[in-house]
Amino acid sequence: MTDYQHMLLAVEFSEQDQFVTLKAERLATLFNAKLSIIHVLDNIPMPDTAYGTIIPLDTDTMNELLEGEKKKLLNIGDQLGIHSDSLKLVWGKPEVEIIRIASQESVDLVIVGSHGRHGLALLLGSTASGVLHHAQCDVLAIRLEDGWAGSAMLAPA
Ligand code: AMP
């Protein structure tokens, strides 16, 4: 079997996700493959205030932040018509968890964005290169362009 059957799209909840998501959706349709989506919680965003960044210590605030992350993933799932069973929200180090879930779910293509770093940033490594070097299956790294106009790409055909 040469066709991909199960693709795993890794999203970091950045503006550029939309570009990668659009390509992943088209690819999954072309191959008639199942599409799952993963987001790894490697940091919880802290709210900024007029006095700087407040670090929330109470569990209610942490739960709210977690709910916010869940909503973002469910929204992407809704947009693509993907059932919540195929949406994975996990804690950990992004490349480690992406690879672990890919192997656990028998994924045959992982799709990530790639910022195309150079120099020191490249040496320090990135999620994309971590996945590329250690995944057991194929990996598609989609080049992310700075200043990409996401809304134009998402306009209905
Ligand atoms: P990076 O190489 O770290 O700049 O990340 C590039 C790509 O890695 C993103 O476009 C996503 O596909 C993936 N990625 C980065 N962080 C995460 C995360 N926290 N959860 C899921 N995927 C991620």
GROMACS .gro file of C-alpha atoms and ligand atoms in nm:
model
  180
    1MET     CA    1   0.000   0.000   0.000
    2THR     CA    2   0.162   0.326  -0.113
    3ASP     CA    3  -0.123   0.566  -0.033
    4TYR     CA    4  -0.128   0.738   0.304
    5GLN     CA    5  -0.412   0.621   0.523
    6HIS     CA    6  -0.374   0.818   0.843
    7MET     CA    7  -0.221   1.166   0.863
    8LEU     CA    8  -0.137   1.350   1.184
    9LEU     CA    9  -0.128   1.729   1.166
   10ALA     CA   10   0.067   1.907   1.443
   11VAL     CA   11  -0.061   2.254   1.526
   12GLU     CA   12   0.104   2.509   1.754
   13PHE     CA   13  -0.188   2.757   1.753
   14SER     CA   14  -0.002   3.025   1.563
   15GLU     CA   15  -0.138   3.238   1.279
   16GLN     CA   16   0.059   3.028   1.034
   17ASP     CA   17  -0.118   2.707   1.140
   18GLN     CA   18  -0.395   2.795   0.899
   19PHE     CA   19  -0.162   2.756   0.604
   20VAL     CA   20  -0.042   2.413   0.717
   21THR     CA   21  -0.397   2.309   0.809
   22LEU     CA   22  -0.529   2.399   0.465
   23LYS     CA   23  -0.259   2.194   0.293
   24ALA     CA   24  -0.312   1.900   0.530
   25GLU     CA   25  -0.684   1.900   0.464
   26ARG     CA   26  -0.634   1.901   0.086
   27LEU     CA   27  -0.377   1.624   0.109
   28ALA     CA   28  -0.601   1.408   0.327
   29THR     CA   29  -0.885   1.457   0.080
   30LEU     CA   30  -0.660   1.365  -0.214
   31PHE     CA   31  -0.548   1.043  -0.046
   32ASN     CA   32  -0.888   0.978   0.108
   33ALA     CA   33  -0.696   0.944   0.435
   34LYS     CA   34  -0.806   0.990   0.794
   35LEU     CA   35  -0.678   1.319   0.939
   36SER     CA   36  -0.600   1.358   1.310
   37ILE     CA   37  -0.471   1.673   1.478
   38ILE     CA   38  -0.240   1.711   1.775
   39HIS     CA   39  -0.148   2.004   1.996
   40VAL     CA   40   0.109   1.958   2.271
   41LEU     CA   41   0.083   2.174   2.580
   42ASP     CA   42   0.444   2.266   2.644
   43ASN     CA   43   0.368   2.599   2.803
   44ILE     CA   44   0.058   2.768   2.929
   45PRO     CA   45   0.022   3.123   2.794
   46MET     CA   46   0.025   3.382   3.071
   47PRO     CA   47  -0.210   3.683   3.059
   48ASP     CA   48  -0.049   4.026   3.023
   49THR     CA   49  -0.175   4.313   3.238
   50ALA     CA   50  -0.088   4.681   3.262
   51TYR     CA   51   0.165   4.581   3.529
   52GLY     CA   52   0.329   4.301   3.336
   53THR     CA   53   0.272   3.931   3.308
   54ILE     CA   54   0.081   3.768   3.591
   55ILE     CA   55   0.157   3.405   3.665
   56PRO     CA   56  -0.168   3.236   3.769
   57LEU     CA   57  -0.127   3.014   4.075
   58ASP     CA   58  -0.483   2.907   4.145
   59THR     CA   59  -0.630   2.598   3.980
   60ASP     CA   60  -0.933   2.785   3.843
   61THR     CA   61  -0.709   3.002   3.629
   62MET     CA   62  -0.511   2.700   3.512
   63ASN     CA   63  -0.838   2.524   3.422
   64GLU     CA   64  -0.952   2.829   3.228
   65LEU     CA   65  -0.627   2.833   3.033
   66LEU     CA   66  -0.661   2.463   2.961
   67GLU     CA   67  -1.021   2.515   2.849
   68GLY     CA   68  -0.895   2.788   2.613
   69GLU     CA   69  -0.646   2.548   2.455
   70LYS     CA   70  -0.916   2.280   2.423
   71LYS     CA   71  -1.147   2.527   2.250
   72LYS     CA   72  -0.880   2.622   1.997
   73LEU     CA   73  -0.830   2.256   1.904
   74LEU     CA   74  -1.205   2.188   1.887
   75ASN     CA   75  -1.246   2.493   1.662
   76ILE     CA   76  -0.991   2.360   1.415
   77GLY     CA   77  -1.162   2.021   1.432
   78ASP     CA   78  -1.500   2.185   1.364
   79GLN     CA   79  -1.365   2.377   1.067
   80LEU     CA   80  -1.234   2.056   0.913
   81GLY     CA   81  -1.521   1.833   1.022
   82ILE     CA   82  -1.294   1.615   1.233
   83HIS     CA   83  -1.445   1.413   1.516
   84SER     CA   84  -1.315   1.492   1.866
   85ASP     CA   85  -1.175   1.136   1.895
   86SER     CA   86  -0.918   1.238   1.635
   87LEU     CA   87  -0.815   1.555   1.819
   88LYS     CA   88  -0.525   1.498   2.059
   89LEU     CA   89  -0.438   1.745   2.333
   90VAL     CA   90  -0.141   1.621   2.534
   91TRP     CA   91   0.116   1.752   2.781
   92GLY     CA   92   0.485   1.724   2.717
   93LYS     CA   93   0.763   1.808   2.477
   94PRO     CA   94   0.610   1.865   2.130
   95GLU     CA   95   0.843   1.647   1.919
   96VAL     CA   96   0.836   1.361   2.171
   97GLU     CA   97   0.457   1.360   2.200
   98ILE     CA   98   0.396   1.403   1.828
   99ILE     CA   99   0.615   1.100   1.756
  100ARG     CA  100   0.460   0.897   2.040
  101ILE     CA  101   0.101   0.965   1.928
  102ALA     CA  102   0.193   0.902   1.562
  103SER     CA  103   0.322   0.558   1.647
  104GLN     CA  104   0.038   0.481   1.892
  105GLU     CA  105  -0.225   0.575   1.632
  106SER     CA  106  -0.054   0.399   1.337
  107VAL     CA  107  -0.006   0.725   1.154
  108ASP     CA  108   0.179   0.699   0.822
  109LEU     CA  109   0.233   1.071   0.756
  110VAL     CA  110   0.304   1.344   1.011
  111ILE     CA  111   0.252   1.701   0.887
  112VAL     CA  112   0.436   1.988   1.055
  113GLY     CA  113   0.516   2.346   0.972
  114SER     CA  114   0.879   2.446   0.927
  115HIS     CA  115   1.014   2.791   1.001
  116GLY     CA  116   1.328   2.719   0.798
  117ARG     CA  117   1.566   2.846   1.064
  118HIS     CA  118   1.931   2.913   0.996
  119GLY     CA  119   2.250   2.943   1.197
  120LEU     CA  120   2.226   2.919   1.574
  121ALA     CA  121   1.852   2.868   1.574
  122LEU     CA  122   1.901   2.566   1.350
  123LEU     CA  123   2.168   2.424   1.581
  124LEU     CA  124   1.937   2.465   1.879
  125GLY     CA  125   1.687   2.246   1.698
  126SER     CA  126   1.314   2.279   1.635
  127THR     CA  127   1.003   2.071   1.666
  128ALA     CA  128   0.998   2.015   1.290
  129SER     CA  129   1.354   1.880   1.273
  130GLY     CA  130   1.304   1.674   1.591
  131VAL     CA  131   1.002   1.503   1.436
  132LEU     CA  132   1.176   1.466   1.099
  133HIS     CA  133   1.477   1.291   1.252
  134HIS     CA  134   1.302   1.061   1.495
  135ALA     CA  135   0.960   0.970   1.353
  136GLN     CA  136   0.913   0.611   1.234
  137CYS     CA  137   0.687   0.722   0.949
  138ASP     CA  138   0.705   0.980   0.669
  139VAL     CA  139   0.708   1.347   0.768
  140LEU     CA  140   0.593   1.639   0.557
  141ALA     CA  141   0.744   1.972   0.665
  142ILE     CA  142   0.554   2.264   0.516
  143ARG     CA  143   0.762   2.580   0.485
  144LEU     CA  144   0.610   2.866   0.682
  145GLU     CA  145   0.654   3.207   0.529
  146ASP     CA  146   0.674   3.522   0.743
  147GLY     CA  147   0.395   3.768   0.673
  148TRP     CA  148   0.173   3.507   0.512
  149ALA     CA  149  -0.182   3.640   0.457
  150GLY     CA  150  -0.379   3.358   0.618
  151SER     CA  151  -0.725   3.497   0.561
  152ALA     CA  152  -0.667   3.521   0.185
  153MET     CA  153  -0.569   3.153   0.169
  154LEU     CA  154  -0.877   3.048   0.367
  155ALA     CA  155  -1.122   3.234   0.144
  156PRO     CA  156  -1.383   2.992   0.001
  157ALA     CA  157  -1.295   2.857  -0.346
  158AMP     P1  158   0.910   2.478   1.532
  158AMP     O1  159   0.997   2.395   1.443
  158AMP     O2  160   0.932   2.450   1.677
  158AMP     O3  161   0.915   2.623   1.500
  158AMP     O4  162   0.760   2.434   1.504
  158AMP     C1  163   0.715   2.419   1.373
  158AMP     C2  164   0.599   2.322   1.368
  158AMP     O5  165   0.608   2.224   1.473
  158AMP     C3  166   0.463   2.385   1.385
  158AMP     O6  167   0.416   2.442   1.263
  158AMP     C4  168   0.380   2.266   1.427
  158AMP     O7  169   0.353   2.184   1.315
  158AMP     C5  170   0.478   2.192   1.518
  158AMP     N1  171   0.464   2.234   1.657
  158AMP     C6  172   0.540   2.324   1.726
  158AMP     N2  173   0.497   2.335   1.854
  158AMP     C7  174   0.392   2.250   1.867
  158AMP     C8  175   0.303   2.216   1.974
  158AMP     N3  176   0.315   2.271   2.094
  158AMP     N4  177   0.209   2.123   1.951
  158AMP     C9  178   0.197   2.065   1.828
  158AMP     N5  179   0.276   2.094   1.725
  158AMP    C10  180   0.373   2.184   1.742
   0.00000   0.00000   0.00000
